[in-house]
Tab-separated table of C-alpha atoms in Angstrom:
chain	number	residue	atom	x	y	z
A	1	UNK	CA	63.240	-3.879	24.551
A	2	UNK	CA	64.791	-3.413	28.013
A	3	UNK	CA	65.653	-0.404	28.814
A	4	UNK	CA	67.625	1.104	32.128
A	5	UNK	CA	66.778	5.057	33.189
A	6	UNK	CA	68.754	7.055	35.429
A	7	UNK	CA	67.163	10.342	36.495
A	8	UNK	CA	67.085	13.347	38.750
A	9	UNK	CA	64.200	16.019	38.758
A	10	UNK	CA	63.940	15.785	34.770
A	11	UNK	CA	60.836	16.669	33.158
A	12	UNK	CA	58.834	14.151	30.914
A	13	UNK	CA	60.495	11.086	32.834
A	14	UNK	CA	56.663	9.968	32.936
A	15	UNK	CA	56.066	10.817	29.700
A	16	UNK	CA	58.826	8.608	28.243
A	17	UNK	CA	58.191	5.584	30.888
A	18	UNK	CA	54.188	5.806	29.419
A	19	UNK	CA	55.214	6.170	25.815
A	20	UNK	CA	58.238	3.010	26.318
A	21	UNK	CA	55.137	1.242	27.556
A	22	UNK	CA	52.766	2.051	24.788
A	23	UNK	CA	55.449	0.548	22.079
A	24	UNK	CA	55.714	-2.596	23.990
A	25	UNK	CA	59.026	-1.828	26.144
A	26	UNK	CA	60.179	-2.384	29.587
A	27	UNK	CA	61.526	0.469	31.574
A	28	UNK	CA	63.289	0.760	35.167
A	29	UNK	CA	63.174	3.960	36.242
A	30	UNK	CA	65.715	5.024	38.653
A	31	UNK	CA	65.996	8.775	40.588
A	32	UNK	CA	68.976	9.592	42.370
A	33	UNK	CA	71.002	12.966	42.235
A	34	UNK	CA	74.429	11.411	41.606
A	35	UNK	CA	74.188	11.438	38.185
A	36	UNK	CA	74.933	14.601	37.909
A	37	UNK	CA	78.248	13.640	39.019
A	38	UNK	CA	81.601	13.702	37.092
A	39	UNK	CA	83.116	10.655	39.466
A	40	UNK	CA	81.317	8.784	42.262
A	41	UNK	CA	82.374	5.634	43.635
A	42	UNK	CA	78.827	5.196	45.215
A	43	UNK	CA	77.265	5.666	41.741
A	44	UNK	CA	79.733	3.193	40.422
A	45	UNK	CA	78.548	0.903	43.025
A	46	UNK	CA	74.818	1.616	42.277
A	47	UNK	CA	75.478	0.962	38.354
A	48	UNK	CA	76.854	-2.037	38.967
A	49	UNK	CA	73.903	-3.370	41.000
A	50	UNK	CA	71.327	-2.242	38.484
A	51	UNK	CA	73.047	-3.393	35.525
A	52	UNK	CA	73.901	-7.293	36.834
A	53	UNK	CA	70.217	-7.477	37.620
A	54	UNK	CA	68.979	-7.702	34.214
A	55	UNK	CA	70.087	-7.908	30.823
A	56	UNK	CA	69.381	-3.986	28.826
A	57	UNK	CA	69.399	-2.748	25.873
A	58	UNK	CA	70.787	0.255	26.803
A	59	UNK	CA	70.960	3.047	29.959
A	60	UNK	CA	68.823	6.216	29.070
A	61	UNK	CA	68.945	9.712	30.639
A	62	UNK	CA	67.239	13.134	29.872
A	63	UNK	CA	70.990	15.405	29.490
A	64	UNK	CA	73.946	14.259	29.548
A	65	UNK	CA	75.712	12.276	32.545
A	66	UNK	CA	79.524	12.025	32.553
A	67	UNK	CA	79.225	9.095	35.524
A	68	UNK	CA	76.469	7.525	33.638
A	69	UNK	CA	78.797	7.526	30.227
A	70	UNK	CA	81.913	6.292	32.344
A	71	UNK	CA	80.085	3.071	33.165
A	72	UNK	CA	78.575	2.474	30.535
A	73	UNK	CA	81.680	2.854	28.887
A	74	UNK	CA	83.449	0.445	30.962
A	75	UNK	CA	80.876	-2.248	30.632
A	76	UNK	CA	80.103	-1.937	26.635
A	77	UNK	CA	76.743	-0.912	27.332
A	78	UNK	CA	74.933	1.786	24.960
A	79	UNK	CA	73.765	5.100	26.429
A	80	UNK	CA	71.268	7.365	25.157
A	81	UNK	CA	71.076	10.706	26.037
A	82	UNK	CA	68.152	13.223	25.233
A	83	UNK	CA	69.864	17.118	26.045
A	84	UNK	CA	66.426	19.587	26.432
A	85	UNK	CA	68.853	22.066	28.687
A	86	UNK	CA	71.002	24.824	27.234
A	87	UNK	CA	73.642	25.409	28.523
A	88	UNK	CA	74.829	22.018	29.911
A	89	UNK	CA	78.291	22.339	30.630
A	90	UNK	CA	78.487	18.430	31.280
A	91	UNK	CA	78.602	18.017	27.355
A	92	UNK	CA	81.904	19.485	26.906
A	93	UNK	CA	83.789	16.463	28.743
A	94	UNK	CA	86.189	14.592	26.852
A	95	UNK	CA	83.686	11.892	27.779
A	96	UNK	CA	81.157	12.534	24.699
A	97	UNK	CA	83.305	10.567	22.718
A	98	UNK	CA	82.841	7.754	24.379
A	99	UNK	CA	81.530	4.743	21.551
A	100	UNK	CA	78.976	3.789	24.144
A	101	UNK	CA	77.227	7.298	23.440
A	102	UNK	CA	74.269	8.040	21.635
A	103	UNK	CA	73.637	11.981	21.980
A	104	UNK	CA	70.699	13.459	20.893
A	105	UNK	CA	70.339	17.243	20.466
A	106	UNK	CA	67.315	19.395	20.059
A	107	UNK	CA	69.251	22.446	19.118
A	108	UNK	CA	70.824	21.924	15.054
A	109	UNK	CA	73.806	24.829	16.139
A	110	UNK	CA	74.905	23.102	19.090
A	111	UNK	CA	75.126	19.640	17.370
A	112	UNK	CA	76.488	21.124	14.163
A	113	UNK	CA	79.463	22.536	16.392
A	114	UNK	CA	80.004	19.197	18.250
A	115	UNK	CA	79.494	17.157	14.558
A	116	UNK	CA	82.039	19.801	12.864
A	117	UNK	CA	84.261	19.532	15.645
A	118	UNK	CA	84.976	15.784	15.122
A	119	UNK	CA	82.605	14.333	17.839
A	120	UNK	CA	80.932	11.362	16.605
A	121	UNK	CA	78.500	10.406	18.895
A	122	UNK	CA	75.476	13.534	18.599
A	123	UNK	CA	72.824	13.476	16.851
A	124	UNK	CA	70.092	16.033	15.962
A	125	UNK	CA	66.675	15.447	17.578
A	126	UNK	CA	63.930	17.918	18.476
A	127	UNK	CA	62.018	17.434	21.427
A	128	UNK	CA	58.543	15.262	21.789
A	129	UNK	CA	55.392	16.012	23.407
A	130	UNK	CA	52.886	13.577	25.465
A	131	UNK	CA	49.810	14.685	23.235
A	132	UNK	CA	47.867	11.542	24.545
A	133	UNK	CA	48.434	12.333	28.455
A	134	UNK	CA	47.677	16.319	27.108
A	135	UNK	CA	44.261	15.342	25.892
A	136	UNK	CA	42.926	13.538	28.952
A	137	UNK	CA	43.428	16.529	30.761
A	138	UNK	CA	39.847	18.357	29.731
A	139	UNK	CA	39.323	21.897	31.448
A	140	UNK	CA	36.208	22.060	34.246
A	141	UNK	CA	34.526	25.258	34.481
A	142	UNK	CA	36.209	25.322	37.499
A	143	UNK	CA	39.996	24.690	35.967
A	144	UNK	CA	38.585	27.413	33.318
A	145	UNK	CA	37.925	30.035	36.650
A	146	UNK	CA	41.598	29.533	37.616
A	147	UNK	CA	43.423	29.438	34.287
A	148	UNK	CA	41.810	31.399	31.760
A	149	UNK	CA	43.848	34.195	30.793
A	150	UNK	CA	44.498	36.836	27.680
A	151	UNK	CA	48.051	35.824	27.907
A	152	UNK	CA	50.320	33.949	29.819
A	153	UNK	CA	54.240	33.710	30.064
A	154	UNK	CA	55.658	29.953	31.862
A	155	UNK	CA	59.028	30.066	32.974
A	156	UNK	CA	62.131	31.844	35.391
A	157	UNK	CA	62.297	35.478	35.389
A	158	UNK	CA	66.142	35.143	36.513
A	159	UNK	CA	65.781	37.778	39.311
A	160	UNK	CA	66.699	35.460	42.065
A	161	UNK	CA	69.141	37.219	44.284
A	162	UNK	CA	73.083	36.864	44.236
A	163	UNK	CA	72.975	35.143	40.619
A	164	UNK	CA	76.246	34.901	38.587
A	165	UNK	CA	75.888	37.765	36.626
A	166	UNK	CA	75.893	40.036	39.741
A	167	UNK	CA	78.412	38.395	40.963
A	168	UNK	CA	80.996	40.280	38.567
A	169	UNK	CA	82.397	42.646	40.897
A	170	UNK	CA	85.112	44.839	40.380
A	171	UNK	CA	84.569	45.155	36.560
A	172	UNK	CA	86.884	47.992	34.925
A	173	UNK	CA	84.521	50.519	33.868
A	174	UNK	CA	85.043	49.768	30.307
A	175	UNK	CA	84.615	45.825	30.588
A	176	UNK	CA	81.000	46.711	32.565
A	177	UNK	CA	80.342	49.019	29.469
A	178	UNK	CA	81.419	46.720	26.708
A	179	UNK	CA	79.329	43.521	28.343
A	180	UNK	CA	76.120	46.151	28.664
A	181	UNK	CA	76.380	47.186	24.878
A	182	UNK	CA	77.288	43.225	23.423
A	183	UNK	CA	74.108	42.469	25.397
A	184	UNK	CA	71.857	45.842	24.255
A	185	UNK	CA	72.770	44.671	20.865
A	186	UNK	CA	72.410	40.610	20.924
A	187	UNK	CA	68.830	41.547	22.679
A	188	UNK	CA	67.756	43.370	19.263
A	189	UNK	CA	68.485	40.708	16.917
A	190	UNK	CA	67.127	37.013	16.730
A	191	UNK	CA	68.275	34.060	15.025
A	192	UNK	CA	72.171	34.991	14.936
A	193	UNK	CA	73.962	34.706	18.115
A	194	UNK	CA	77.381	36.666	18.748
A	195	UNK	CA	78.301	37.168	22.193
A	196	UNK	CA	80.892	34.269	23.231
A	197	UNK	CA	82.757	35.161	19.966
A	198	UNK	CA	82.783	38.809	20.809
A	199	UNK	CA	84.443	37.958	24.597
A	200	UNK	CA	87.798	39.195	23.823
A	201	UNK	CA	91.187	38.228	25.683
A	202	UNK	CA	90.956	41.255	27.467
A	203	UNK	CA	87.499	41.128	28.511
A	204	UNK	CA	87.619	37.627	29.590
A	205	UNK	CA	90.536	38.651	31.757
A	206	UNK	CA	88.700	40.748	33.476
A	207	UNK	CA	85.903	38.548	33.900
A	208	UNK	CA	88.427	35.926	35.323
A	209	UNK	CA	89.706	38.394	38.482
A	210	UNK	CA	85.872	39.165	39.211
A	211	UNK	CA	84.669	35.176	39.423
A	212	UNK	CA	87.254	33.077	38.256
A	213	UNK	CA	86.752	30.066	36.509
A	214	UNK	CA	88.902	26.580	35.961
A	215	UNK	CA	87.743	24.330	33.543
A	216	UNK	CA	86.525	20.983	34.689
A	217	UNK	CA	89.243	18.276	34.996
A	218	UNK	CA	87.926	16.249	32.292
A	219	UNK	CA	85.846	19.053	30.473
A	220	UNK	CA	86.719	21.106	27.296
A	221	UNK	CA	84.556	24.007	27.917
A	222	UNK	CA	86.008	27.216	27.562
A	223	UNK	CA	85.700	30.098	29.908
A	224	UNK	CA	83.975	32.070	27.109
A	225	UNK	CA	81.103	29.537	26.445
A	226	UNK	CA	80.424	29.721	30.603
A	227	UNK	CA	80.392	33.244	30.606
A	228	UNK	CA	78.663	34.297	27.916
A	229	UNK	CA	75.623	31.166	28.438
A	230	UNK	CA	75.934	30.872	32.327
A	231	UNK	CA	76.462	34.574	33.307
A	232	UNK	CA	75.368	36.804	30.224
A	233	UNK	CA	72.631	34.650	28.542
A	234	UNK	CA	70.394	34.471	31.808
A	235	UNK	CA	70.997	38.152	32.634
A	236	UNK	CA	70.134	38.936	29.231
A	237	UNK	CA	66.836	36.962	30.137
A	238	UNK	CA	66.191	38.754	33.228
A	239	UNK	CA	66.461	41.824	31.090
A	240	UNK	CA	64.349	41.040	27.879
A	241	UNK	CA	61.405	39.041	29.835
A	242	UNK	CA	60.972	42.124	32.489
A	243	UNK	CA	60.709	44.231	29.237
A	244	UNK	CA	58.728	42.604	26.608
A	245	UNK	CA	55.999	41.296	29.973
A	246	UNK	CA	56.399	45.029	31.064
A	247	UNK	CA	55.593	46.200	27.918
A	248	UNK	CA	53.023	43.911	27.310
A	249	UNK	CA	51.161	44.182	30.115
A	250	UNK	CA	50.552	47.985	29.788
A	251	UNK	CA	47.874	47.059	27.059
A	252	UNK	CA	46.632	43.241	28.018
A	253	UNK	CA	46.160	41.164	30.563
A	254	UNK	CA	49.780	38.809	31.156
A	255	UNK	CA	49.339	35.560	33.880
A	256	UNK	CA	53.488	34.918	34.981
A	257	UNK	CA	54.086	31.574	36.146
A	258	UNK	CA	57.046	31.593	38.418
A	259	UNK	CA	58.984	31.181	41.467
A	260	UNK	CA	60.127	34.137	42.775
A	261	UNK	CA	58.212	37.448	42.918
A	262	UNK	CA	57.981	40.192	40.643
A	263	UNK	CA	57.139	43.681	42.408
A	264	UNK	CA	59.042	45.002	39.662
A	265	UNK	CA	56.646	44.344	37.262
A	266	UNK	CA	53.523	45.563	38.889
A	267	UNK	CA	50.792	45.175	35.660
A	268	UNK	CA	51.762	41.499	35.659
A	269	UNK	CA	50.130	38.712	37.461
A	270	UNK	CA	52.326	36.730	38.976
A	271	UNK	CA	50.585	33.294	39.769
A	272	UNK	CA	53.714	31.353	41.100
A	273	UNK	CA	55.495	28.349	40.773
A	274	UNK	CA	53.112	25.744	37.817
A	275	UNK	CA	53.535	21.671	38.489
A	276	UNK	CA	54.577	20.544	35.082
A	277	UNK	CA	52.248	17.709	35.020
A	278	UNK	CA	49.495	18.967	36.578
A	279	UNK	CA	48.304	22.313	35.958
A	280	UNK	CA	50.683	23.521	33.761
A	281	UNK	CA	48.504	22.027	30.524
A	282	UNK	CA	46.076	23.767	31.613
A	283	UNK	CA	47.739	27.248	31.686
A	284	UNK	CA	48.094	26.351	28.125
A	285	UNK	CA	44.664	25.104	27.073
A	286	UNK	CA	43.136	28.128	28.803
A	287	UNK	CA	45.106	31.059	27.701
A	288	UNK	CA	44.579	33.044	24.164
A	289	UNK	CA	48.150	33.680	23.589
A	290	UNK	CA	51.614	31.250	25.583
A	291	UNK	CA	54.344	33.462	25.209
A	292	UNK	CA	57.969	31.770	24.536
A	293	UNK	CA	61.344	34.190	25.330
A	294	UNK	CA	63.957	31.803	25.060
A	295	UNK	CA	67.439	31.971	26.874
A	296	UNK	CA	70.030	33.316	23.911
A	297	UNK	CA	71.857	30.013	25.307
A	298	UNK	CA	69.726	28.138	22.657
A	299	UNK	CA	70.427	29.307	19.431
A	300	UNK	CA	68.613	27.351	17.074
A	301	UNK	CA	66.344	24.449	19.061
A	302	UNK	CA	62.713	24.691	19.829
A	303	UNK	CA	62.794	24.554	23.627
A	304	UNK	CA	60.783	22.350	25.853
A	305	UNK	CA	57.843	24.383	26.551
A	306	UNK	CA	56.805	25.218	23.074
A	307	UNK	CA	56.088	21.691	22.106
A	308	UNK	CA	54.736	21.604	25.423
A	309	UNK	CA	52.574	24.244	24.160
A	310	UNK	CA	51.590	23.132	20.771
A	311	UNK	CA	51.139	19.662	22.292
A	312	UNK	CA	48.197	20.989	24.425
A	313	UNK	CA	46.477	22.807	21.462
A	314	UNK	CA	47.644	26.343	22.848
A	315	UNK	CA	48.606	29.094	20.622
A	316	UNK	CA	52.473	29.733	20.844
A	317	UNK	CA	53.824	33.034	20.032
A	318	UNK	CA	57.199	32.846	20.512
A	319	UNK	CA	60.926	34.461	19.782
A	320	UNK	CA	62.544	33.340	16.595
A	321	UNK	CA	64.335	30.519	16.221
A	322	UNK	CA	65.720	28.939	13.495
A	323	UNK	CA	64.683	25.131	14.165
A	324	UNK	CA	61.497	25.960	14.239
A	325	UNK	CA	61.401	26.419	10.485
A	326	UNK	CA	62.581	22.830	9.826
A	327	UNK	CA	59.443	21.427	11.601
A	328	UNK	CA	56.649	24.356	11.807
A	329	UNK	CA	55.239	26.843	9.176
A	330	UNK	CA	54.686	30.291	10.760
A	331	UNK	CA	51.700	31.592	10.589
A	332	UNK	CA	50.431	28.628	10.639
A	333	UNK	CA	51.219	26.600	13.074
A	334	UNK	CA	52.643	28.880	15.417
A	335	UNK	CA	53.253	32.591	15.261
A	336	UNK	CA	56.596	34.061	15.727
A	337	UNK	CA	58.123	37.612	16.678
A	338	UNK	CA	60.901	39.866	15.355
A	339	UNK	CA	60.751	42.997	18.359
A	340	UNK	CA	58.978	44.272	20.873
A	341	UNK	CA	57.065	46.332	18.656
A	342	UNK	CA	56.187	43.308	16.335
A	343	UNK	CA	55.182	41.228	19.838
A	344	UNK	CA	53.240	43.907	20.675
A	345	UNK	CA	51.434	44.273	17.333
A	346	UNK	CA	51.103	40.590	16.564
A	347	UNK	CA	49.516	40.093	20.643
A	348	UNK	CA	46.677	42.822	19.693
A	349	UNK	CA	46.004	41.588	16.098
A	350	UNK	CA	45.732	37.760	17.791
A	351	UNK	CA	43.192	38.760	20.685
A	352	UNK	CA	41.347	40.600	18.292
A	353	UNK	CA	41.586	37.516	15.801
A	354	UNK	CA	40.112	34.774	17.501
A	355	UNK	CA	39.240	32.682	14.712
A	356	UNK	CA	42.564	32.522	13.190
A	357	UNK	CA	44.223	32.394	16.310
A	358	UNK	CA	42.240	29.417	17.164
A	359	UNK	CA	42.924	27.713	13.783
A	360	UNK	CA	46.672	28.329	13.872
A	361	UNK	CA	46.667	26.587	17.572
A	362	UNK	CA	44.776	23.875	16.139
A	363	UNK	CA	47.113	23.544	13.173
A	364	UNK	CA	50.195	23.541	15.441
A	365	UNK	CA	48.631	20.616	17.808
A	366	UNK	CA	47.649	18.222	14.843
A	367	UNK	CA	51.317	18.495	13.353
A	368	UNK	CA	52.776	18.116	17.422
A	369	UNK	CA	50.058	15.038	17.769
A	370	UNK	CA	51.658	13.356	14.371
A	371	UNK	CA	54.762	14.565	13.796
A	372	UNK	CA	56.506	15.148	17.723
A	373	UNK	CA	55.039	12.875	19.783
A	374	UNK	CA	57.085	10.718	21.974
A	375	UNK	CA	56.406	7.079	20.054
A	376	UNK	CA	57.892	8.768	17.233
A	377	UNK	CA	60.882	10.144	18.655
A	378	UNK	CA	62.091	6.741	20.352
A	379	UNK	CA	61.146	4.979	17.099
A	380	UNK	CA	63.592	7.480	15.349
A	381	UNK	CA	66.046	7.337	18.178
A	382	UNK	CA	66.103	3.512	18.200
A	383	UNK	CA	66.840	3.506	14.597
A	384	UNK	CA	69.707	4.951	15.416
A	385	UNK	CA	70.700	3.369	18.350
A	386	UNK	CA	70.127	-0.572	17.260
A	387	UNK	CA	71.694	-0.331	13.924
């Protein structure tokens, strides 16, 4: 198996080049930011090179590229891609449908949609961990010192300045009112997501003089998917990780790994920016509880850094979501949360708990080790793809 990767700045690139060379495959790994490009001669020209160089099985990508598709397209060539973002705007071109494409989805809503909408080229897949690379990374005394922590949250707090949501000048008093109460009430229920269908004509209007938005030339996205997952969904993140790590933190100890500061949040210990390969396993191995808030943008999938979590033998107590049934047991294997009150309860009971915390972690990295590792997943995926 010869396979061709295009990438820029994706996470587990180095976990999928180890795990193609585990099974026996051949990989070319290639890093350049064009393909996140709709159209691009000098990608074109790029492609071109690559692809009369050897013979592949087929191109591969973490999320979708429309350039990558195009060319493929145009040569017969399959492409794979693995989506782990949400939203990704680039999967509403026309190009999707594409017979070259092999889509895989970790989120069972969004690929329902794109399945019941006629596109024949997605496919559900969860996400994989590198257990193996995980387990060589063994915590010193002095990696303990650094890392150890009650509990720890990994990810964007969304409080960068001038983001989109701010950006919505001008709002009529009652469009600023309605978006504030569609967001109070999406941020007390999990599992059922209702905010692009409740984006009215009128509303969206409005939201269209404040930052207007034109469909890309070859994309079917609406303006009501990018407001309500590119605007509301990471305000509504800003909003319900400053409370539940606010809240949180009154009682326990919280470690928050990320880039910008937090003064706002002054019981929390804000540690930075985490290398994903580096140290982040460790933040993992060495806390008693990894939080997961996931962006409402993901509706069903388990994201990225949950298997990340389970895959280093962390405990993961974590938002709802529905995909997580499908794969996990709760309670079990991982814990999940209904409220801030039931976070709250369930982050006491498990630092008072350490023996069942500690077997529920343990239970939730055996099933990542067998069930979600990365030889797995391309075995699954290549079923697919090669039939």
């Amino acid at each position: 198996m010869n396979i061709l990767v295009f990438e820029h700045k994706n996470f587990g690139i180095e976990d999928f080049r180890d795990s193609c060379k585990h099974l026996g495959y051949s990989v070319k790994v290639i890093s350049t930011e064009l393909v996140q490009e709709r159209f691009c001669e000098a990608f074109d020209r790029l492609f071109e090179q690559e692809i009369s160089a050897a013979d592949y099985d087929f191109v591969f990508t973490f999320n979708y590229s429309v350039v990558i598709s195009q060319n493929c397209n145009r040569r017969g060539i399959k492409y794979v891609s693995w989506i782990y973002d949400s939203p990704l705007v680039s999967l509403y071109s026309y190009t999707i449908t594409n017979p070259c494409n092999y889509i895989f989805l970790f989120d069972s809503a969004q690929y329902l949609e794109l399945k019941n909408g006629g596109i024949n080229t997605v496919y559900y897949m969860p996400l994989a961990v590198n257990v193996r690379r995980l387990d060589s990374m063994k915590p010193t005394p002095h990696i303990h010192e650094v890392f150890d922590s009650g509990i720890s949250f990994v990810g964007s707090m969304y409080n960068e300045k001038h983001n989109l949501f701010e950006r919505l000048t001008d709002l009529s008093p009652y469009t600023s009112g309605y978006l504030d109460a569609i967001m109070q009430a999406q941020l007390k229920v999990y599992g059922v997501n209702f905010i692009e269908e409740l984006l009215t004509s009128n509303i969206l209007a409005d939201l269209q003089k404040s930052v207007p938005y034109k469909p890309n030339k070859d994309g079917i996205e609406t303006p009501a998917y990018i407001y309500a997952n590119y605007f509301i969904a990471r305000r509504m993140a800003q909003m319900e990780r400053h409370d539940l790590l606010e809240a949180v933190s009154e009682k326990h100890v919280v470690k928050l790994y990320t880039h910008n500061p937090t003064p706002e949040l002054p019981n929390v210990r804000n540690m930075g920016a985490i290398d994903f390969y580096d140290n982040m396993p460790y933040v993992f191995k060495c806390s008693k509880i990894n939080l997961n808030i996931s962006l409402r943008s993901i509706k069903n999938g388990i994201p990225l850094r949950c298997m990340d979590i389970l895959g280093a033998g962390g405990f993961l107590l974590s938002n709802f979501q529905a995909d997580f049934l499908e794969h996990f047991i709760p309670g079990e294997d991982f814990v999940y949360f209904e409220s801030k009150e039931d976070l709250l309860q369930k982050c006491d009971y498990y630092l008072k708990h350490e023996d069942k915390r500690k077997e529920i972690a343990q239970n939730g990295y055996e099933k990542a080790k067998q069930f979600h590792n990365y030889e797995t997943r391309l075995e699954e995926m290549l079923e697919i793809v090669m039939n």
